[in-house]
Coordinates of C-alpha atoms in Angstrom, one line a residue:
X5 CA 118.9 108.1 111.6
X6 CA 116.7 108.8 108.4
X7 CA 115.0 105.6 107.9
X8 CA 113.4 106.9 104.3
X9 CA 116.9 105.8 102.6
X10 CA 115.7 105.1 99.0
X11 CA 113.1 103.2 100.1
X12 CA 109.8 104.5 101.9
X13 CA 109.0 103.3 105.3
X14 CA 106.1 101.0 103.8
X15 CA 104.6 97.6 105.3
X16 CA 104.6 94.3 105.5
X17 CA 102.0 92.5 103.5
X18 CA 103.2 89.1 102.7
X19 CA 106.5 88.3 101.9
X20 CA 107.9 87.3 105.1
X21 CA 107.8 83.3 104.3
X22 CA 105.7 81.3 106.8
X23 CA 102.6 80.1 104.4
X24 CA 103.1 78.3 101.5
X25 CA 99.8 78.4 100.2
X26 CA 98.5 80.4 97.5
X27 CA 95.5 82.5 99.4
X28 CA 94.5 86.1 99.7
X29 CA 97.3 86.5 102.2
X30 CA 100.3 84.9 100.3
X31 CA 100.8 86.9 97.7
X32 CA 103.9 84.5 96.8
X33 CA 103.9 82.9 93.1
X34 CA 106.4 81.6 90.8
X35 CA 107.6 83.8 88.0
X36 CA 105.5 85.1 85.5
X37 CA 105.6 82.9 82.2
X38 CA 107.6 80.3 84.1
X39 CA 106.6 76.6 85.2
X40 CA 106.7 76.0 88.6
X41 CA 110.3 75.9 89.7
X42 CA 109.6 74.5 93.3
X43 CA 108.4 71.0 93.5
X44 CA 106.6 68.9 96.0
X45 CA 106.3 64.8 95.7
X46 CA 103.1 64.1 96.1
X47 CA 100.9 61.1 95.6
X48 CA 97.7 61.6 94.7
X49 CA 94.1 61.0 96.9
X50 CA 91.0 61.9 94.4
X51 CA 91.5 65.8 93.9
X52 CA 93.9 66.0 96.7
X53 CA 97.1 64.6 97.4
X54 CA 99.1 63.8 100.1
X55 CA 102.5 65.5 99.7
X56 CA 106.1 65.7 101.3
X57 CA 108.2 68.7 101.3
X58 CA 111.3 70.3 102.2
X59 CA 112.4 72.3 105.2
X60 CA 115.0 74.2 106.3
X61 CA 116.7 72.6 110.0
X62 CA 120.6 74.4 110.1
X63 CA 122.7 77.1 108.2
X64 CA 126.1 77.2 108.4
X65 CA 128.3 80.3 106.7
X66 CA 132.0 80.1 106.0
X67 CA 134.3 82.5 105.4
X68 CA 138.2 82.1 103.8
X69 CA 141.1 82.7 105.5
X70 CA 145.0 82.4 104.6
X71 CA 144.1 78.6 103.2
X72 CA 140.8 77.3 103.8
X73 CA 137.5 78.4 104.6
X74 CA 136.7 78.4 108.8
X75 CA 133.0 78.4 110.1
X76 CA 132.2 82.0 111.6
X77 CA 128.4 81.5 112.4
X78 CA 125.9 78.7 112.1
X79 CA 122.0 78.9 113.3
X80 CA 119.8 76.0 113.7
X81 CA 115.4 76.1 113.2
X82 CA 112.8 75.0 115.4
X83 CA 109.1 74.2 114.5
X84 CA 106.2 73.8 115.8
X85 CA 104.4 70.4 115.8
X86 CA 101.6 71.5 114.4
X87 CA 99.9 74.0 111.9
X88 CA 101.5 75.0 108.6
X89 CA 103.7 78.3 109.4
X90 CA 106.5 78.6 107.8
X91 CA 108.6 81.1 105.7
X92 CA 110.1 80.5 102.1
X93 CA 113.1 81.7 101.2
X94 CA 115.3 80.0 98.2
X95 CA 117.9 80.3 101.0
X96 CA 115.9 79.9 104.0
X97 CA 112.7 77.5 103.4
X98 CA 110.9 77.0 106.6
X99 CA 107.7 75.9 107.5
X100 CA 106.2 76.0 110.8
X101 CA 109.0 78.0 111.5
X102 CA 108.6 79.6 115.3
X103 CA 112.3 79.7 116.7
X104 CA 116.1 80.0 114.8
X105 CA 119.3 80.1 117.1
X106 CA 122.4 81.7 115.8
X107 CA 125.7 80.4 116.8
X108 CA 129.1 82.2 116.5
X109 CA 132.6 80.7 115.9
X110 CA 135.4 81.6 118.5
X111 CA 138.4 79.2 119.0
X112 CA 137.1 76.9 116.8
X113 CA 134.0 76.6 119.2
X114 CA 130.2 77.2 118.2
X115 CA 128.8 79.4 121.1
X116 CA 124.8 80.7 121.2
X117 CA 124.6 84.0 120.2
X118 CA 120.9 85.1 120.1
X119 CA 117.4 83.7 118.7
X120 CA 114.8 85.2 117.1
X121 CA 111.0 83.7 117.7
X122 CA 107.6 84.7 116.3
X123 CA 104.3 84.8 118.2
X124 CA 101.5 83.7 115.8
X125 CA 97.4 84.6 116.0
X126 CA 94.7 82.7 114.9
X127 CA 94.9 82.9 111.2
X128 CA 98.9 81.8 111.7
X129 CA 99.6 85.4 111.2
X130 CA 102.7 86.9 113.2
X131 CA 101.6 89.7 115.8
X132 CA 104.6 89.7 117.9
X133 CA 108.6 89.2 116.0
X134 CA 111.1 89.1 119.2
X135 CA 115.2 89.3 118.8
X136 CA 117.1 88.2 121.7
X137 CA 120.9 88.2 122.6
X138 CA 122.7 85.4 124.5
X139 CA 125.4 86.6 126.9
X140 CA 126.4 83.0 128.1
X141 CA 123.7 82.9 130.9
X142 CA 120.9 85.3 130.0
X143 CA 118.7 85.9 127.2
X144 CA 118.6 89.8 126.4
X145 CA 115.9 91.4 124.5
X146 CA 117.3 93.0 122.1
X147 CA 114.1 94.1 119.5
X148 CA 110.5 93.5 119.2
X149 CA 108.1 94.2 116.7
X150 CA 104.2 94.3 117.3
X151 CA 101.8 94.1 114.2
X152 CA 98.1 94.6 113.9
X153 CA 95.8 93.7 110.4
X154 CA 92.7 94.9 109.1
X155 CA 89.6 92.9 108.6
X156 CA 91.0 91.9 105.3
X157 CA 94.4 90.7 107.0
X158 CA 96.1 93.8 105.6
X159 CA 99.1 94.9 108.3
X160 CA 97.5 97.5 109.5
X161 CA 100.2 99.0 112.1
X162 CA 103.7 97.5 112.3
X163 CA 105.2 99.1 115.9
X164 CA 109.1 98.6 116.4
X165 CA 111.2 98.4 119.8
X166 CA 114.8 97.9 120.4
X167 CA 117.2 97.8 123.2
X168 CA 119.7 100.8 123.4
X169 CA 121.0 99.4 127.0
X170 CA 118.0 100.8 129.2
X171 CA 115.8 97.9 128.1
X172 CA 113.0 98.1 125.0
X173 CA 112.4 101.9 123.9
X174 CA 110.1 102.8 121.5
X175 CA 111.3 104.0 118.3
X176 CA 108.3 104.4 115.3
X177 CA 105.6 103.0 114.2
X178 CA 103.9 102.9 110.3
X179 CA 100.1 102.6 109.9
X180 CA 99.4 101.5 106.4
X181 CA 95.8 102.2 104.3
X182 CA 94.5 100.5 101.4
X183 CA 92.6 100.1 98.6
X184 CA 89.6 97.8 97.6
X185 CA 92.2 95.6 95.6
X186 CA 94.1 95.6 98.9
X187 CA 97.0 97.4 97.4
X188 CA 98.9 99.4 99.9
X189 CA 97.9 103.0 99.3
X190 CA 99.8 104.7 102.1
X191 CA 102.1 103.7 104.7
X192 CA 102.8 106.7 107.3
X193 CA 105.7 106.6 109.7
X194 CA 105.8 108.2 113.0
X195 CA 108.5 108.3 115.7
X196 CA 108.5 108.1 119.2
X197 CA 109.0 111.2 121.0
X198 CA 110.2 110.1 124.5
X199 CA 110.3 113.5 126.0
X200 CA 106.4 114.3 125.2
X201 CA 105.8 110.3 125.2
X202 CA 103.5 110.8 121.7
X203 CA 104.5 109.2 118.1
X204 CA 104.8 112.2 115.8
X205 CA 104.3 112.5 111.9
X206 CA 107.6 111.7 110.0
X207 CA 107.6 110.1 106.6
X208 CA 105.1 109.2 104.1
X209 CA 104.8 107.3 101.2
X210 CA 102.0 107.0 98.6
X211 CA 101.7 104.2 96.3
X212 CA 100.4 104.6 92.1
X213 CA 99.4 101.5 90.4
X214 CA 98.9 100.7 86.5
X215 CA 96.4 98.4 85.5
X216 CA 98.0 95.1 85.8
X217 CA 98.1 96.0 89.3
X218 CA 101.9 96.9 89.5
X219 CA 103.7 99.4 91.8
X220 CA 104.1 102.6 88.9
X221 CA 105.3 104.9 91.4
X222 CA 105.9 105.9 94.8
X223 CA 105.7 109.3 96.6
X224 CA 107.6 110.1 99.3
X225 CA 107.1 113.6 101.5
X226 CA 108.5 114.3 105.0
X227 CA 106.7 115.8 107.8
X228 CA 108.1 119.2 109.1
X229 CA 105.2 120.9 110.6
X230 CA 103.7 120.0 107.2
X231 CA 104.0 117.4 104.6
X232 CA 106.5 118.1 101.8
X233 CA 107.6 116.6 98.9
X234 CA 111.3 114.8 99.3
X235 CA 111.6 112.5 96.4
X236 CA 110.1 109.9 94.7
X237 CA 111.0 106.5 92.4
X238 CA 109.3 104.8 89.7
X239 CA 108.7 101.9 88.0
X240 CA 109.1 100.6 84.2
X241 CA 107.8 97.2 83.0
X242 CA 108.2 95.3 79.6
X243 CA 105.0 93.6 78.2
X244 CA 105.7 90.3 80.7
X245 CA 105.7 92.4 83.3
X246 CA 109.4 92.1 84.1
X247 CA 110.5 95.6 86.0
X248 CA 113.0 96.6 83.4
X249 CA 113.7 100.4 84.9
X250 CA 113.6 101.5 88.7
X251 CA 114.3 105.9 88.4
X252 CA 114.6 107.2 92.0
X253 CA 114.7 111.3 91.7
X254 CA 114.9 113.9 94.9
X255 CA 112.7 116.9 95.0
X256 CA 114.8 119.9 95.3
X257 CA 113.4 123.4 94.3
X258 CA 110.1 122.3 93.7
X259 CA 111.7 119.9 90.9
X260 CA 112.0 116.4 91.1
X261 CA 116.0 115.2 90.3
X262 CA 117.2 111.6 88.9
X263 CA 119.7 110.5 91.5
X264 CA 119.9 106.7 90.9
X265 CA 118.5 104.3 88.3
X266 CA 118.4 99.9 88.1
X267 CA 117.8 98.9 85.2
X268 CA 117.3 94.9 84.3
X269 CA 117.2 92.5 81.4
X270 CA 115.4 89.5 80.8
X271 CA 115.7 86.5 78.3
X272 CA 112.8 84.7 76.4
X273 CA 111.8 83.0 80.2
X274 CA 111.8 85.7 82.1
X275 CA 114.9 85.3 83.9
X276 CA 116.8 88.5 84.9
X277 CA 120.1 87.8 83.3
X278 CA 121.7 91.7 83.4
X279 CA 121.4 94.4 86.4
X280 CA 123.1 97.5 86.1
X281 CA 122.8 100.7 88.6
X282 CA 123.8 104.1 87.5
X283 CA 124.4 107.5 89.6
X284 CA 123.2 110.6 87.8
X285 CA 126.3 113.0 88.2
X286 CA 126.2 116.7 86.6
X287 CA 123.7 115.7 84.0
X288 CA 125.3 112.3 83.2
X289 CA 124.4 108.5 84.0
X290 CA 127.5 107.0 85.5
X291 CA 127.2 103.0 85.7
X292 CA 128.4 102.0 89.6
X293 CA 127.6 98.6 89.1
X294 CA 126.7 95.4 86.6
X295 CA 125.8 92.1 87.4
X296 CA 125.4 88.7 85.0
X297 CA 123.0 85.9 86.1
X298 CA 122.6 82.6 84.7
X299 CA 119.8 80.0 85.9
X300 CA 118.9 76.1 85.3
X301 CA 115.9 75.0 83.7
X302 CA 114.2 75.8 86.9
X303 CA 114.7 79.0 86.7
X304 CA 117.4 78.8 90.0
X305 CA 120.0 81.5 89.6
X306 CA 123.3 79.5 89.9
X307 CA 125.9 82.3 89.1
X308 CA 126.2 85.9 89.6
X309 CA 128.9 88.3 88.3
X310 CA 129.6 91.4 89.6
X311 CA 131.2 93.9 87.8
X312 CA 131.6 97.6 90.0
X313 CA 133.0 101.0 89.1
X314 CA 136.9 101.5 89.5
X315 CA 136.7 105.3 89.1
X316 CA 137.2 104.7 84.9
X317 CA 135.3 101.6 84.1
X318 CA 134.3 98.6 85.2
X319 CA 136.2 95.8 86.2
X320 CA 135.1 92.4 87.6
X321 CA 134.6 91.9 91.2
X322 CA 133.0 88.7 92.4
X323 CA 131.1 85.6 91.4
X324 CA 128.6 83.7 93.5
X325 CA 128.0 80.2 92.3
X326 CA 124.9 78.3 94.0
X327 CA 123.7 74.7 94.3
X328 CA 120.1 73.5 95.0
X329 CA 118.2 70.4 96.0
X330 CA 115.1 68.5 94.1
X331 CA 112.9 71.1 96.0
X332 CA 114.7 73.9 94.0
X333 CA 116.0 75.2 97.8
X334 CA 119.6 77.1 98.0
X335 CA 122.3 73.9 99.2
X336 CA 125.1 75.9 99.0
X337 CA 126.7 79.2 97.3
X338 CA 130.1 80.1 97.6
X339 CA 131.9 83.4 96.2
X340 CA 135.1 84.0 94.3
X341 CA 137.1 87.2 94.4
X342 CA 138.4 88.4 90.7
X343 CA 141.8 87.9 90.8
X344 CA 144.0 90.9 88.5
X345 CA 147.2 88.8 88.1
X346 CA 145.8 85.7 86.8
X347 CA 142.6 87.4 85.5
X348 CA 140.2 84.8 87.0
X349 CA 138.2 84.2 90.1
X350 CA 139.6 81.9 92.8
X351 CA 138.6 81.7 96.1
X352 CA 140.5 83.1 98.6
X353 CA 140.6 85.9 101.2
X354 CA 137.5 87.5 100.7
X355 CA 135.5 84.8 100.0
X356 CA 132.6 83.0 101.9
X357 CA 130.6 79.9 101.2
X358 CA 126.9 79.7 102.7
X359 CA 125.9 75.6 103.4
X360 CA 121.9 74.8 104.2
X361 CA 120.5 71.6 105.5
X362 CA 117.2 70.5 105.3
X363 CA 114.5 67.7 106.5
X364 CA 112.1 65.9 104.5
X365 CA 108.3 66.0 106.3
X366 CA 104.8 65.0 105.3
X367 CA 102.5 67.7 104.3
X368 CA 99.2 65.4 104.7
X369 CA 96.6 65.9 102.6
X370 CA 96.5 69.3 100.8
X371 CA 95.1 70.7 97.7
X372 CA 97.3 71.1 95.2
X373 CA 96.0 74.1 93.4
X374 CA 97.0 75.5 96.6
X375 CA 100.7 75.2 96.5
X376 CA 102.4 78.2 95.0
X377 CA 105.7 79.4 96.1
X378 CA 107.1 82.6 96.3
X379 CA 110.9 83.2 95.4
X380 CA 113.5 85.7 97.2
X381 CA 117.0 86.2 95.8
X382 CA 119.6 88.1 97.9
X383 CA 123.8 88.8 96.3
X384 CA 126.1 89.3 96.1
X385 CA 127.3 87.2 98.9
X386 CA 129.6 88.7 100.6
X387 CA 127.9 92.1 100.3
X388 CA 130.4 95.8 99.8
X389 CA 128.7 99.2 99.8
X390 CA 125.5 97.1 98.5
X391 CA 123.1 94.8 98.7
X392 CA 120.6 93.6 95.9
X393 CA 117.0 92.0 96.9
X394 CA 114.9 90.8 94.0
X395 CA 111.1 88.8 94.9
X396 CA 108.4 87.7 92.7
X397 CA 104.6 88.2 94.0
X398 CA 101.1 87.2 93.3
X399 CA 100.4 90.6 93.9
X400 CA 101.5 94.7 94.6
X401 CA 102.5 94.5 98.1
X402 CA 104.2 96.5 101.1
X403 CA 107.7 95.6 102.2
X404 CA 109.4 95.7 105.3
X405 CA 113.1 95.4 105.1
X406 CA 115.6 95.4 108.1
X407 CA 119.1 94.8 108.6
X408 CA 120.4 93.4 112.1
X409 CA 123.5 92.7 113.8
X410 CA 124.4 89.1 115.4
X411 CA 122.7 90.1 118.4
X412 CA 119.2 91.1 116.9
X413 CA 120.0 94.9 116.9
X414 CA 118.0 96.8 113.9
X415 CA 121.4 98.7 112.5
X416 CA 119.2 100.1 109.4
X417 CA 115.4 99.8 108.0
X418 CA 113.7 100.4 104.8
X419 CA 110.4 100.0 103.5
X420 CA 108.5 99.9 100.0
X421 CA 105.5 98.7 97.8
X422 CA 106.6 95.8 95.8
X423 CA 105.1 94.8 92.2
X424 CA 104.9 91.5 91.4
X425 CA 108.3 91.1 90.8
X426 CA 110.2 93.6 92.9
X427 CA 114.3 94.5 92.7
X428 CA 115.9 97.0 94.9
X429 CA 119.3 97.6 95.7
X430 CA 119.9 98.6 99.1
X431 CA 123.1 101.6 100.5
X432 CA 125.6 99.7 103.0
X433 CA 127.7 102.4 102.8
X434 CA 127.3 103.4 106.7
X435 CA 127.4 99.9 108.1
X436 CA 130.5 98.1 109.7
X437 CA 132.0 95.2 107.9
X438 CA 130.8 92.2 109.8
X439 CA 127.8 89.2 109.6
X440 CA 124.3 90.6 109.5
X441 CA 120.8 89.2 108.8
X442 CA 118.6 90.6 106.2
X443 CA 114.7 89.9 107.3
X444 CA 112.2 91.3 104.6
X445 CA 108.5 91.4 105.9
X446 CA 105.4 91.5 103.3
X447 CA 102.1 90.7 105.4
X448 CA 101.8 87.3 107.7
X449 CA 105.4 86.2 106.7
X450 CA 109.2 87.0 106.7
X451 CA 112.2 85.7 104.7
X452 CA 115.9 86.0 106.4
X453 CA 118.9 85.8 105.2
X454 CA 122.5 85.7 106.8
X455 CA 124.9 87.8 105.2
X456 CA 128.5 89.2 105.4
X457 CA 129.1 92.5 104.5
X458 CA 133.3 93.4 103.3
X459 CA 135.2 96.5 102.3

């Protein structure tokens, strides 16, 4: 499987949710321009204070049948007493995150499916990412990913397993370099070559920056006895720094293409409020896709529309609708299917509604200049041939993307270097209809996502 999809096979660096404070390995942040949208109660102690905050402790997703919506999967968290690990997710807000369990629905029954658990070092940094299926009676490794830093807590090496029925097999591994900023500057995949038991050169990405620090454009080549060139994509911000154009272009005939393009609006607060994705086709941009966001005054998206390409024009498809709590965190977000006859959206077959519960706990004493938050948005929900992933950062960073199956299996993989506010839209077009999880991977930490993917 080519793994260099549109994205390169890049790193984590520190996206993956498990610290919410804002160091020189969280490169989370709230929007640029905006106030910040995620609070914590505190009350005060001299400069510290001692504050309560929000985790996430169950999931439950929902999808609607000939009448009503019927659970089809659930997943429950399980923390650590102590430390302050955790991921942050608008969706999936955990800290001190070390175990989730995923349940499936059969008969009206919840029965344990698999579990996915993170081994931490000394710095609360994850080394070791397990995925593990659940036949009734034994737990079945079903991935496992092995990550090493640098001396400035860069990923250095990110190594991936999985299980294709003989037990764990090595399948690639990326070693990443950077700069003196500590902006990824390459990440290099190699993959396993059983037969002569070596990793061998396979993909490689190289990372440009401007001078705000942002992601300008990447690079990617593919190794056949030498590098080449195989494509590239690149970046276009306004003067907020909002990523208003992504261009991806393949290198054919020593001249680079435009294949695909994003390209994104923002209001006076910064808030992306129109995506649309065009195919270039015989010298001519063709719009595939649209979508329309709105947000409260804390900058939560609470609707998305989505508009796709009916061979003519477009014509409306779905709207997600979400719900948060005081802490700003995802309570629930249900989709509507567009409806031709009574030209409206209603819920109905098709549609699915995501519920997340959540537990108050005691933070202690912290600084607050220390509590930024970082912000992941995933739709539509249910996805179709595609997936859109949009995060705001402190700073550039690597990101590691996969897609599994129920049982933990990594179906597809993508990686790229992320500005500080990063938007890709990701292919589903070879992947099954059925419930997935989305887990995205910058540095020390890892958001996830449930999601269902429909035809």
């Amino acid at each position: 499987m080519k793994k260099q999809i549109t994205l390169s096979l890049a790193l984590l660096a520190t996206i993956s949710s498990i610290s919410y404070a804002k160091t020189a390995t969280n490169a989370f942040r709230t929007k640029a321009g905006h106030a910040d949208a995620r609070p914590i109660n505190q009350s005060q102690t001299g400069a510290k204070t001692n504050a309560l905050s929000s985790r996430l402790v169950s999931t439950a997703y929902d999808t609607y049948g000939t009448s009503s919506f019927t659970t089809v999967d659930s997943g429950k968290l399980v923390y650590s007493p102590s430390g302050l690990r955790g991921s942050y997710n608008d969706l999936w807000q955990d800290w001190d995150y070390d175990t989730s369990y995923n349940y499936s629905f059969s008969g009206g029954m919840a029965e344990l499916s698999g579990r996915f658990y993170n081994v931490y070092n000394s710095n609360n940094l994850p080394t070791l990412m397990v995925g593990e299926s659940f036949d009734g009676t034994n737990w079945t490794m079903e991935e496992r990913t092995t990550i090493t830093y640098d001396a400035n807590k860069n990923v250095a090496s990110v190594e991936s397993e999985s299980n294709n029925g003989n037990g764990l097999e090595k399948e690639y591994k990326v070693n990443a370099t950077y700069n003196t900023s500590n902006q990824i500057v390459t990440s290099t995949e190699q993959e396993w070559d059983a037969m002569n038991t070596i990793y061998k050169d396979a993909f490689r990405t190289t990372y440009t920056y401007n001078t705000h620090g942002d992601a300008t454009q990447e690079l990617y080549e593919e190794h056949n006895g030498a590098w080449a060139n195989s494509g590239r994509t690149s970046y276009t911000y306004d003067a907020n720094f909002n990523n208003t154009e992504i261009l991806s272009e393949n290198y054919n005939a020593g001249n680079f293409e435009p294949s695909y393009r994003t390209q994104n609006v923002f209001d006076a607060s910064n808030n992306n409020t129109v995506s649309t994705s065009d195919f270039y086709m015989t010298g001519t941009w063709i719009t595939v896709s649209k979508y329309i966001n709105t947000y409260d005054a804390n900058h939560n998206q609470i609707t998305s529309e989505n508009y796709n390409f009916n061979g003519t024009t477009l014509e409306p498809s779905s709207l997600s609708d979400m719900t948060y709590n005081n802490y700003s965190q995802m309570l629930t977000s249900t989709s509507k299917i567009w409806e031709p006859v009574s030209m409206q959206y209603k819920v109905g077959t098709g549609s699915s509604n995501q519920r997340m519960h959540y537990e108050e706990f005691t933070l202690g004493v912290k600084d607050l200049a220390k509590t930024h938050d970082g912000n992941l948005t995933v739709f539509p929900v249910p996805a179709g041939n595609t997936v859109n992933l949009k995060l705001n950062l402190e700073q550039p960073q690597g990101i590691f993307i996969m897609l599994q199956d129920a049982s933990g299996k990594i179906v597809q993989r993508w990686n790229e270097a992320a500005g500080k506010q990063f938007a890709k839209q990701l292919s589903l077009d070879n992947i099954a209809p059925g419930n997935y999880i989305i887990r995205v991977i910058v540095g020390g930490q890892q958001y996830q996502q449930k999601i269902s993917v429909i035809r």
